[in-house]
Short mmCIF file of C-alpha atoms in Angstrom, two decimals:
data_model
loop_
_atom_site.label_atom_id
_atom_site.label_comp_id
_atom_site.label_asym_id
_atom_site.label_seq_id
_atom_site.Cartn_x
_atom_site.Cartn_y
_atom_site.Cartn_z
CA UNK T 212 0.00 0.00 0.00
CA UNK T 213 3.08 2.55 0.83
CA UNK T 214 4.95 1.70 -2.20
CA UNK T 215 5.10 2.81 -6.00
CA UNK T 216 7.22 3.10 -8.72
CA UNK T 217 10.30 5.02 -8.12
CA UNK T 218 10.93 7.83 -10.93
CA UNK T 219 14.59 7.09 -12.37
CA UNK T 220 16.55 10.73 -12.09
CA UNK T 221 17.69 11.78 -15.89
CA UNK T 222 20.50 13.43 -17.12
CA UNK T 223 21.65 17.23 -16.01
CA UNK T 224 20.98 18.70 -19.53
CA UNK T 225 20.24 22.50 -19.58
CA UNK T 226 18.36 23.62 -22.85
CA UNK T 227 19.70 21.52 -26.03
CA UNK T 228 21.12 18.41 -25.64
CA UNK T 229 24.43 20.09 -26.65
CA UNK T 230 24.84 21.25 -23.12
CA UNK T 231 25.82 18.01 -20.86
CA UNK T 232 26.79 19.35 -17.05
CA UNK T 233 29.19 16.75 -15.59
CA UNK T 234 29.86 16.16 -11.99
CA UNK T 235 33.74 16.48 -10.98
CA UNK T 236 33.34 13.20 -9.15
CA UNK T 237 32.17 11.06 -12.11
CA UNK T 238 33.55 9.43 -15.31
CA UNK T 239 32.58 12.14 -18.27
CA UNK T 240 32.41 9.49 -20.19
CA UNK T 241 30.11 6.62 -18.53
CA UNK T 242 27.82 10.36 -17.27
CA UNK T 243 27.58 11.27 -21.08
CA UNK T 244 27.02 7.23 -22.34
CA UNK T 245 24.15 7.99 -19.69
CA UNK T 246 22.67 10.71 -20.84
CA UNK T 247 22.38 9.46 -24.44
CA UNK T 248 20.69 6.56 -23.27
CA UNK T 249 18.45 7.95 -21.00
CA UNK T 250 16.91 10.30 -24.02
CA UNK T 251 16.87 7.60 -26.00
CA UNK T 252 14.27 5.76 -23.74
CA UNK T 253 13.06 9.37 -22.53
CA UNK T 254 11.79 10.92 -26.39
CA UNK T 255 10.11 7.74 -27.71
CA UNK T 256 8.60 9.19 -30.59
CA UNK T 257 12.27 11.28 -31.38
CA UNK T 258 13.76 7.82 -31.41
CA UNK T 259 11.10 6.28 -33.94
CA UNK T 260 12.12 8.78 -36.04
CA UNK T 261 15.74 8.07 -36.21
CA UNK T 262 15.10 5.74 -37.94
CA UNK T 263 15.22 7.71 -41.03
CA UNK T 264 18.31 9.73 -40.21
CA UNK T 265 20.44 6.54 -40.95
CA UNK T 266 19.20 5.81 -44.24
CA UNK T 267 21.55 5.54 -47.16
CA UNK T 268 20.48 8.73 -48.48
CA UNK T 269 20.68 10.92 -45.56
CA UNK T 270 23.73 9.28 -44.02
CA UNK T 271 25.91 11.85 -45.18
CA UNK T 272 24.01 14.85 -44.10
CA UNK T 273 23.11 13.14 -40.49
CA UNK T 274 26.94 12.93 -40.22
CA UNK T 275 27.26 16.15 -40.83
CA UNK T 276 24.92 17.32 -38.25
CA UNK T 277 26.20 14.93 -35.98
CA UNK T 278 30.05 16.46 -36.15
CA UNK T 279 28.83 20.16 -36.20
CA UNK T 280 26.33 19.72 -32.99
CA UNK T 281 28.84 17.86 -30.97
CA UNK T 282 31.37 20.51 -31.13
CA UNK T 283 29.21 23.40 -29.81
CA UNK T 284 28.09 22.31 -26.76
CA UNK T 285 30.00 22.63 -23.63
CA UNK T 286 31.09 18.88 -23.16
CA UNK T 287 33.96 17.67 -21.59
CA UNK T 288 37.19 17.89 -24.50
CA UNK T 289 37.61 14.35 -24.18
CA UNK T 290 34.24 13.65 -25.19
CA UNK T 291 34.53 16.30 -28.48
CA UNK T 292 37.67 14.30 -29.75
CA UNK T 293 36.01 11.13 -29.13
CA UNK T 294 33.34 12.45 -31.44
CA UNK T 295 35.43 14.30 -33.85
CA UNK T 296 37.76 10.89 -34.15
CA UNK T 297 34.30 8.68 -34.96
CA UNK T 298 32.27 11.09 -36.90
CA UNK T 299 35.68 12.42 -39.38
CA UNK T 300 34.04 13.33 -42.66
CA UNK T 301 35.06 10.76 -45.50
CA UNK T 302 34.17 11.44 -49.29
CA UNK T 303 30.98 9.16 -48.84
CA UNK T 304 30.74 8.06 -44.83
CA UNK T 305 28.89 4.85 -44.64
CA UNK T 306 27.68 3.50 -41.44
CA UNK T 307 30.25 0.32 -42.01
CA UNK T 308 32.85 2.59 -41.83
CA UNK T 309 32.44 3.74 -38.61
CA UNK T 310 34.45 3.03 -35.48
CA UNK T 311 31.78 0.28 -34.07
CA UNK T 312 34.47 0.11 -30.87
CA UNK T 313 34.66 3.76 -30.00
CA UNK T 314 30.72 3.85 -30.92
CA UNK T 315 29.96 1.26 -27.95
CA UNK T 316 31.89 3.07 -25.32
CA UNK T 317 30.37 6.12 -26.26
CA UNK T 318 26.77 4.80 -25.85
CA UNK T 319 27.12 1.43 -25.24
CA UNK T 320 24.68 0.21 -28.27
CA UNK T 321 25.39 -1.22 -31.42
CA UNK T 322 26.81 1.38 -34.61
CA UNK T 323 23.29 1.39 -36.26
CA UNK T 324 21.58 2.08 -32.74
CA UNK T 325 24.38 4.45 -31.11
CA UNK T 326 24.08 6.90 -34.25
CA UNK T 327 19.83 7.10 -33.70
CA UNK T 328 20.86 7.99 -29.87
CA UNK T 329 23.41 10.68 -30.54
CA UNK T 330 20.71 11.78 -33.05
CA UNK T 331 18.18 12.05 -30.37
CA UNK T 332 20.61 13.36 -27.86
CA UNK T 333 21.79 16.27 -30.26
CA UNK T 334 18.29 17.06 -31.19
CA UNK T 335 18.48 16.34 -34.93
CA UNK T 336 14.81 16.29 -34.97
CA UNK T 337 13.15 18.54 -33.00
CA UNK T 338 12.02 16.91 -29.45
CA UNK T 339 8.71 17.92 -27.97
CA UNK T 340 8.91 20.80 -26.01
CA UNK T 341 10.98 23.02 -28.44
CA UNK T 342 8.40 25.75 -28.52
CA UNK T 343 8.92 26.87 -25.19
CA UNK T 344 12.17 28.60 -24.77
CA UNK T 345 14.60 27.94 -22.59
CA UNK T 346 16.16 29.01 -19.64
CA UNK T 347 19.08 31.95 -20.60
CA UNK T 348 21.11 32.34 -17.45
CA UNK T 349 24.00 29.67 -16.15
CA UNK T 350 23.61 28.15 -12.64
CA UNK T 351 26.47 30.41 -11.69
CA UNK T 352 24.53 33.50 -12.63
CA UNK T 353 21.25 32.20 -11.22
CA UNK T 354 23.21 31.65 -7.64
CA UNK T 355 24.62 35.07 -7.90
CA UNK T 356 20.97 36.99 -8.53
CA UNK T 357 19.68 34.50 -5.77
CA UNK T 358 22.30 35.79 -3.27
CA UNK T 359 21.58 39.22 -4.01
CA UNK T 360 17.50 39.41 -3.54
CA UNK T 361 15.81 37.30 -0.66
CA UNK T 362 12.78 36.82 -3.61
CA UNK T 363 13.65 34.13 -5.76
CA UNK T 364 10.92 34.81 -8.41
CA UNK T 365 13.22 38.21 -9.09
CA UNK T 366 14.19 35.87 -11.31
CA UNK T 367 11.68 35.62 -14.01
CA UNK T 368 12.44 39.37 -14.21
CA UNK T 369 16.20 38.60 -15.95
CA UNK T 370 15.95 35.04 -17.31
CA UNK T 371 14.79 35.17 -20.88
CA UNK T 372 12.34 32.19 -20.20
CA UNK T 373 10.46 33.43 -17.53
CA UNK T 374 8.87 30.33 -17.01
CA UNK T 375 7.36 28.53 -13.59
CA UNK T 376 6.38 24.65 -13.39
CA UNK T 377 4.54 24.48 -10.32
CA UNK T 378 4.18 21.14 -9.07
CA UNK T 379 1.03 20.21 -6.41
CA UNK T 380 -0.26 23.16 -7.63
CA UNK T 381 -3.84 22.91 -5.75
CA UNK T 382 -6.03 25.65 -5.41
CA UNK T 383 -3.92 27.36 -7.62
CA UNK T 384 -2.92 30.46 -5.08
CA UNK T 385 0.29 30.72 -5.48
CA UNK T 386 -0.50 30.82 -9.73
CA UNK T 387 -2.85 33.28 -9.36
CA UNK T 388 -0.27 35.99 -7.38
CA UNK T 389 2.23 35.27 -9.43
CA UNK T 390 0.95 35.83 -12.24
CA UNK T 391 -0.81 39.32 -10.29
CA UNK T 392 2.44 40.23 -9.64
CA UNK T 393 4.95 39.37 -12.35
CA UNK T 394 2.94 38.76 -15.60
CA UNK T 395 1.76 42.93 -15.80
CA UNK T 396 5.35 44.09 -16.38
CA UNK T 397 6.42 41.14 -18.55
CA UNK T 398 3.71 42.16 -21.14
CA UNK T 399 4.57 45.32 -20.73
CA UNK T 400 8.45 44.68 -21.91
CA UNK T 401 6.49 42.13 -24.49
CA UNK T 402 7.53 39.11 -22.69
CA UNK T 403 5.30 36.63 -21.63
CA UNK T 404 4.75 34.42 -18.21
CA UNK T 405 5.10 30.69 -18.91
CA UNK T 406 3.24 28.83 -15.91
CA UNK T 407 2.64 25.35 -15.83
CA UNK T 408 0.63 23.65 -13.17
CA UNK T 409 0.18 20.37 -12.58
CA UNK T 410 -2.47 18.45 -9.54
CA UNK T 411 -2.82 14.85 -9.10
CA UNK T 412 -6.34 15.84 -7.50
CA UNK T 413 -9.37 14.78 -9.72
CA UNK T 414 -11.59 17.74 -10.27
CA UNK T 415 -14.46 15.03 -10.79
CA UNK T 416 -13.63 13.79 -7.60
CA UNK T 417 -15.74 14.49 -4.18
CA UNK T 418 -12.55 14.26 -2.33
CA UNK T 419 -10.00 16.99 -1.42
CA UNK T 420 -12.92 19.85 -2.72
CA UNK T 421 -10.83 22.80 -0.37
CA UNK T 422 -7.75 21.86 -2.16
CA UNK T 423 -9.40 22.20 -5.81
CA UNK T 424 -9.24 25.25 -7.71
CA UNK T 425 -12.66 27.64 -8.57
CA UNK T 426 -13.08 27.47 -12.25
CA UNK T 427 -13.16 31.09 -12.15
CA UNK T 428 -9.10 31.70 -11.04
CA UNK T 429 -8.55 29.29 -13.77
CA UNK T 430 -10.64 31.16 -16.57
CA UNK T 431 -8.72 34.66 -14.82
CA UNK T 432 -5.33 32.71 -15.52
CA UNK T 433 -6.05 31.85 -19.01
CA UNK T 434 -7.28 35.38 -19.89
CA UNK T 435 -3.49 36.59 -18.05
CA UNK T 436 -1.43 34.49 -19.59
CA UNK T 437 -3.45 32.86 -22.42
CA UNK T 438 -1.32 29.24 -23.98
CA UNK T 439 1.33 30.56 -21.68
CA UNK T 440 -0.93 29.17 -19.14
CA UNK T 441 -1.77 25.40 -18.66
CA UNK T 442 -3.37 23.40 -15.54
CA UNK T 443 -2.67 19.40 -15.46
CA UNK T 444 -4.98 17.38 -13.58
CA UNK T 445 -5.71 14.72 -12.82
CA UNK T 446 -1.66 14.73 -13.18
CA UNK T 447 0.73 12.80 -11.06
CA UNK T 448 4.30 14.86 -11.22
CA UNK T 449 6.35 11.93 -11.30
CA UNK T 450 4.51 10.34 -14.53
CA UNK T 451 5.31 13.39 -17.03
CA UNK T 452 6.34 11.34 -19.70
CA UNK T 453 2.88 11.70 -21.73
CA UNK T 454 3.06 15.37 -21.43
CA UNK T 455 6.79 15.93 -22.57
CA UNK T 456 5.84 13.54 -25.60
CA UNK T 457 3.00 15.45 -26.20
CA UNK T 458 5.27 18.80 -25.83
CA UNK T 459 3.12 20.66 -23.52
CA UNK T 460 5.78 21.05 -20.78
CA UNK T 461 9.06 22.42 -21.27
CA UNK T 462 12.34 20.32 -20.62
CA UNK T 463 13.53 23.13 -18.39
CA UNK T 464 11.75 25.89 -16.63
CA UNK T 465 13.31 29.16 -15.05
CA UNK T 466 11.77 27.97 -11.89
CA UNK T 467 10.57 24.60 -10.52
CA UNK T 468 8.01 25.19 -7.68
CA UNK T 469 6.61 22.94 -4.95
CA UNK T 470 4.18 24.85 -2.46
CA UNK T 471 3.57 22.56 1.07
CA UNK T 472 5.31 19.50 -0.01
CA UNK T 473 2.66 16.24 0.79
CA UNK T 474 2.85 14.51 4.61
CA UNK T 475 3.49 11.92 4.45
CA UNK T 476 4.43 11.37 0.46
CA UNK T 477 7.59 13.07 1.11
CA UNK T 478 8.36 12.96 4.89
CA UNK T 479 9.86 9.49 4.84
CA UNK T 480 12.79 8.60 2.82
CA UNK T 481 12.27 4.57 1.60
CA UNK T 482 15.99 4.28 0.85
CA UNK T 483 16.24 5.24 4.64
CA UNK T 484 13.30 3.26 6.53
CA UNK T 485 11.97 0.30 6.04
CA UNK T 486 8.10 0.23 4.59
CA UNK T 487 7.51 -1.97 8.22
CA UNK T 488 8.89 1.01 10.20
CA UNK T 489 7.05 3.50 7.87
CA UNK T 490 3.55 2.16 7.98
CA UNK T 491 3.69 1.72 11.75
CA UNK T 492 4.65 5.07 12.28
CA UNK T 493 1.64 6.12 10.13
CA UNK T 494 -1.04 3.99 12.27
CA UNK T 495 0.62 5.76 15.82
CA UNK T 496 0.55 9.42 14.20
CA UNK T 497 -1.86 9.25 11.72
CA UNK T 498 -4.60 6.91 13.33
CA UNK T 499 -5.79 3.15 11.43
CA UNK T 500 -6.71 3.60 7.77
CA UNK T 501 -8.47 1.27 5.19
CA UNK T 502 -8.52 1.42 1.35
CA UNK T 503 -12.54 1.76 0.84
CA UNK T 504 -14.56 3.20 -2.25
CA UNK T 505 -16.87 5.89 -1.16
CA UNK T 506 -19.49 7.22 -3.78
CA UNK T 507 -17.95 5.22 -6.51
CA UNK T 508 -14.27 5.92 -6.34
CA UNK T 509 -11.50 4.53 -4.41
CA UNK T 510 -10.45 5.97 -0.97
CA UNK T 511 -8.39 6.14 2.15
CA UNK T 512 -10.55 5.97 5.35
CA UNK T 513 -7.98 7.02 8.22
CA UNK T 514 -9.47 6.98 11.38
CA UNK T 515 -8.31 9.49 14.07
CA UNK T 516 -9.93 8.88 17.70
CA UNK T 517 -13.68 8.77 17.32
CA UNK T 518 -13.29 10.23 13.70
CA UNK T 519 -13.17 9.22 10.25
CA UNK T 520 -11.74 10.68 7.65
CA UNK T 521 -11.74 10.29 4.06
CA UNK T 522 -9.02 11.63 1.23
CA UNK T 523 -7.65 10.35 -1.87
CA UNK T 524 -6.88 6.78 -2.16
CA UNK T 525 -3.27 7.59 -2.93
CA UNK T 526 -2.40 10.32 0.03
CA UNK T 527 -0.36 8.02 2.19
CA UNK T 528 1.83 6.58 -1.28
CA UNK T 529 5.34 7.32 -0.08
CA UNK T 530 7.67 8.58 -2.71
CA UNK T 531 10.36 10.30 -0.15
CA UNK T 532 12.32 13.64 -0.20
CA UNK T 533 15.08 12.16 -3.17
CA UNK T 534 12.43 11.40 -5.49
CA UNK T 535 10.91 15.42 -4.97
CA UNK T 536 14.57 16.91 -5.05
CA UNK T 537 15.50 14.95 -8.30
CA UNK T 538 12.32 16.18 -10.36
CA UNK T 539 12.67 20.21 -9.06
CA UNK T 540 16.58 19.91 -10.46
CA UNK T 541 15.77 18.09 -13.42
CA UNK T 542 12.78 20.79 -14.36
CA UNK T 543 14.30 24.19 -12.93
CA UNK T 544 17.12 26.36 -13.13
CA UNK T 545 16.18 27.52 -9.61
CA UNK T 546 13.90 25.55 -7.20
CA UNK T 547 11.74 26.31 -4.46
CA UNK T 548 10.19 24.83 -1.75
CA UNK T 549 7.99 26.97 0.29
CA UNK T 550 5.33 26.41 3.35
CA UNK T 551 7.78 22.84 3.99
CA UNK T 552 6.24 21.31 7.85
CA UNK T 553 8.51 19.94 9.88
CA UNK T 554 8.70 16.56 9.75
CA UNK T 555 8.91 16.67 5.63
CA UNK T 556 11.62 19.37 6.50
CA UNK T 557 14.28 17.28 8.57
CA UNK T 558 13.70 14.38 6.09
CA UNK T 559 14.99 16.68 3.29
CA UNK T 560 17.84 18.32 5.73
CA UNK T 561 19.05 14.87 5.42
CA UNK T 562 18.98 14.42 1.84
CA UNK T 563 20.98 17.74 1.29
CA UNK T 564 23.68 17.59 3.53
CA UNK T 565 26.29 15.00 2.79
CA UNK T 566 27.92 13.25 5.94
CA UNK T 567 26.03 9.97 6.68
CA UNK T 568 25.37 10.53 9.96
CA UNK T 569 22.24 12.40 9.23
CA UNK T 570 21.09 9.75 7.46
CA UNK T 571 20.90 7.08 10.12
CA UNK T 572 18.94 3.89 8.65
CA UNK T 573 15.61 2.45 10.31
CA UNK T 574 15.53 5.37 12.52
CA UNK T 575 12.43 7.82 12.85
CA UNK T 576 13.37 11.74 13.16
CA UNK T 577 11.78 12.42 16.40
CA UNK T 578 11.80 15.71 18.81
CA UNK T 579 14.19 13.72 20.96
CA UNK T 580 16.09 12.36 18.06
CA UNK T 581 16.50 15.56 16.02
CA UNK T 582 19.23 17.43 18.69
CA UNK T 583 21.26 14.09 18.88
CA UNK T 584 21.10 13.17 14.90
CA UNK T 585 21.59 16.75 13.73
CA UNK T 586 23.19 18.46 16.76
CA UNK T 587 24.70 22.04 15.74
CA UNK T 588 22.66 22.11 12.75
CA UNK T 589 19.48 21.37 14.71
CA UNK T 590 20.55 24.43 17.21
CA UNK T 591 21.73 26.65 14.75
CA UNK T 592 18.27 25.80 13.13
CA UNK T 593 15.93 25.37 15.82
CA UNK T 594 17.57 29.08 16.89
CA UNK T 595 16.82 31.08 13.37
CA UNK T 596 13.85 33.26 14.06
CA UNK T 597 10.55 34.09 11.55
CA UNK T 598 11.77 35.93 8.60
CA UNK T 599 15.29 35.11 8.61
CA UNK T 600 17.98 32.99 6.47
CA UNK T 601 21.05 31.22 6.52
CA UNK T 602 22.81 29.31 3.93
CA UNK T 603 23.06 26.11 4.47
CA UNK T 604 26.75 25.46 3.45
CA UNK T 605 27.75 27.42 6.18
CA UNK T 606 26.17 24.84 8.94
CA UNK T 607 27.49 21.96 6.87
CA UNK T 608 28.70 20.21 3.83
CA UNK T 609 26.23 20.42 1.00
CA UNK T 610 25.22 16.38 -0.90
CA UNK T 611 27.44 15.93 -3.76
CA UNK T 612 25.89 13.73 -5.15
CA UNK T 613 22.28 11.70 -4.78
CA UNK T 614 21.75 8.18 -5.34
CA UNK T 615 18.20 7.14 -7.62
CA UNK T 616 15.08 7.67 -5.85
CA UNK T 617 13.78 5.05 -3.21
CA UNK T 618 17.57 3.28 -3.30
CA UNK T 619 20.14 3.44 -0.71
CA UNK T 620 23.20 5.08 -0.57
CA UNK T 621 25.42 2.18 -1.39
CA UNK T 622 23.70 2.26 -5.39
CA UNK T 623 25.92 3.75 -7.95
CA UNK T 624 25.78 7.43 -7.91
CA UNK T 625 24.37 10.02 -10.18
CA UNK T 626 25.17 13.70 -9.98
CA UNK T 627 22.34 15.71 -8.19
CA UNK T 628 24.09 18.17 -6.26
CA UNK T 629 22.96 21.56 -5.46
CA UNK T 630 25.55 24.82 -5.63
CA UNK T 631 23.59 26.86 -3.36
CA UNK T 632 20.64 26.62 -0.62
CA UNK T 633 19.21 29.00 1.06
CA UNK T 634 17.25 28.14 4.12
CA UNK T 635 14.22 30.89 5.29
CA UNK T 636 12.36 30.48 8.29
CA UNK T 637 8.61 30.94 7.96
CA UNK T 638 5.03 30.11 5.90
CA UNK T 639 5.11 34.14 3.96
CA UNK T 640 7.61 36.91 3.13
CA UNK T 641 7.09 40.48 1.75
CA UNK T 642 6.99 40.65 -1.68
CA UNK T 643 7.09 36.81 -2.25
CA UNK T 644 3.88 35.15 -3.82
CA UNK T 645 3.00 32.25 -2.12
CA UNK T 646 0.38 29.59 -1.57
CA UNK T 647 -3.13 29.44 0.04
CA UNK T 648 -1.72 26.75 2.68
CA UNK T 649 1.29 29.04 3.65
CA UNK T 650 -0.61 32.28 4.34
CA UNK T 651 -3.20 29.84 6.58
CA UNK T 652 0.00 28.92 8.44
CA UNK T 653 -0.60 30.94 11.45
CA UNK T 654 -3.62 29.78 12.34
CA UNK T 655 -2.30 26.45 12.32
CA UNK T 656 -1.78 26.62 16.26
CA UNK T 657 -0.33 23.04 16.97
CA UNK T 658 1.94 23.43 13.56
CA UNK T 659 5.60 24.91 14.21
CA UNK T 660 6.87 27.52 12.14
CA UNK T 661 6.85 26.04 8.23
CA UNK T 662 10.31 26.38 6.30
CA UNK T 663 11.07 28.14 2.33
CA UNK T 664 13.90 26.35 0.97
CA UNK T 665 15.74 27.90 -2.20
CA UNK T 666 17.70 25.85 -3.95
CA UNK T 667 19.84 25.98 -7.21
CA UNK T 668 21.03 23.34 -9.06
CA UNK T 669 24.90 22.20 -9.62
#
């Protein structure tokens, strides 16, 4: 019942797939053999369409693309003169006459198969997505704007793309300030807002009505930001592969955006507990739940003292902290995490910092737990009052790296680090648009303080 697919993290490729961002700790070569692969399997329907690229008759000018693409990203040199060496213009290249050896360590497929991934990889035909442009700024200007204004969504004001993917978007709150406060002066500079939103809730569903948004804010959205503006839902953010094959989401957004991250979805990490540990934790905090179908559909019954209580069938699912962290850095130059309770909050401490130790395996953060596991950091933290910041490398080593989603740490690696992260104490800021759950945060009286994470991506 607390299990589901895990969603596999994919390659750190900003814009075309002539950019590939390696991680100083890996081999450039086995990161960039995955990458190929990975949008191989990712852009089905790109992949089909090889097919044709490696024809007799357009051998020659695929070759040609190949060699010219593969020089103008920023991939490591050793990678470019492996390319260069394979893909050397002859008088009439053949496919036979290829270096088959260099082609497998490259991509690890066959000659006829590597040349439709590198096709797919260096976008020879167009994957979906394209018409949405892409973020401008580097991660290294993105951290140095972000260090300068406490408002992350300054951003959308320099970044060419000026685009938001906000993911559990509910009520659509956040969306709808945003937009209020950002989308005015874009149209005047004629620039428009790109906002994606996507909701697992059903909005034929009779469960989860608060958390639903009034047809009205969604007709006021569309008239802002007309096809700049599209709401996904019934939508589950960690099966996107229908929409990106469909091209209505962009590979990259200027920001990725996750308002009150789900308890419990993401406030246990399954590479860290075991589901035993997990689901008995639920029944002591959460009360005894059921699967049941009320009016039709499927649903969780959880019963809390003398209570019952009914929400989607899939709200105690747990995906974990990794699985959130890998899809924000995959879709945004600059993440954000805002109106994060506490218990999701240590569980994604963990994740980011990189010594072990706050890791600990089969054991539940607790109140008493959280001094001993975290010590300073827990102080330093526990200390920070409403409205204030810290960055976090300055309590601790910062993750280099991440291992896939729902594994454990002893699984190869793959690189997921962030450069920068900014920890905020609170639910709301001045000047910051934010959810419909964070500004109810202070009425909330048994909930601690909430935390705004911001985050940018190695």
């Amino acid at each position: 019942m607390l299990d589901r697919p895990r969603p596999q993290p994919s390659c750190d490729i900003y814009g075309t797939g002539t950019t590939l961002v390696m991680n100083s700790e890996t081999d450039p070569l086995a990161e960039f053999r995955h990458c190929v692969n990975r949008h191989a399997r990712q852009f089905s329907a790109q992949w089909e369409a090889s097919k044709r690229l490696i024809e007799k008759t357009a051998f020659p000018s695929t070759i040609t693309q190949l060699l010219r693409l593969s020089q103008e990203g920023n991939a490591p040199e050793a990678i470019k003169e492996t390319l260069r060496r394979v893909l050397r213009q002859r008088a009439t290249p053949r496919l036979q006459d290829l270096d088959s050896e260099s082609l497998k360590a490259l991509t690890g497929l066959p000659p006829a198969k590597a040349l439709r991934a590198l096709c797919v990889y260096f976008e020879l035909i167009p994957r979906p997505g394209a018409q949405w442009p892409v973020p401008s700024l580097s991660s290294e200007e993105v951290e140095r704007r972000i260090r300068a204004s406490a408002n992350p969504f300054e951003l959308l004001r320099d970044d060419g793309a000026a685009s938001v993917l906000d993911l559990g978007a509910g009520d659509l709150s956040f969306a709808a300030e945003l937009a209020e406060q950002y989308s005015p002066e874009l149209q005047r500079q004629n620039r428009r807002m790109i906002l994606h939103c996507l909701d697992r809730l059903d909005p034929r569903s009779t469960l989860g009505a608060p958390l639903r948004p009034d047809p009205d804010r969604i007709r006021t959205l569309k008239k802002q930001l007309g096809p700049a503006f599209s709401y996904f839902s019934p939508q589950d953010m960690f099966s996107l592969r229908s929409l990106d094959e469909a091209g209505q989401l962009a590979p990259r957004y200027s920001l990725a955006v996750c308002w009150a991250p789900a308890t419990p979805t993401f406030a246990y990490e399954p590479g860290r507990l075991p589901h035993s540990m997990i689901e008995a934790d639920l029944h002591r905090t959460k009360g005894t739940f059921r699967r049941i179908r009320f009016q039709g559909e499927p649903a969780l019954e959880v019963r809390h003292g003398d209570r019952a209580l009914l929400f989607p069938s899939w709200k105690f699912e747990i995906v974990g902290p990794v699985a959130l962290l890998n899809l924000l850095r995959q879709r945004g130059s600059l993440c954000v995490l805002g109106a994060v309770d506490a218990q999701v909050f240590w569980e994604l401490l963990a994740q980011l910092l990189d010594e072990p130790r706050y890791r600990p395996p089969g054991r539940l953060f607790t109140a008493a737990s959280l001094p001993e596991i975290f010590g300073e950091i827990y102080r330093a933290l526990d200390h920070l009052p409403i409205g204030d910041s810290i960055n976090l490398a300055e309590l601790g080593s910062l993750r280099r790296q991440f291992p896939p989603a729902g594994e454990s740490a002893s699984v190869s690696h793959v690189p997921a680090a962030f450069r920068y992260i900014r920890i905020s104490r609170g639910a709301t800021f001045p000047g910051i648009p934010a959810s419909s759950t964070a500004r109810k945060f202070h009425l909330m009286v048994e909930e601690v303080p909430p935390w705004f994470l911001t985050l940018v991506p190695a």
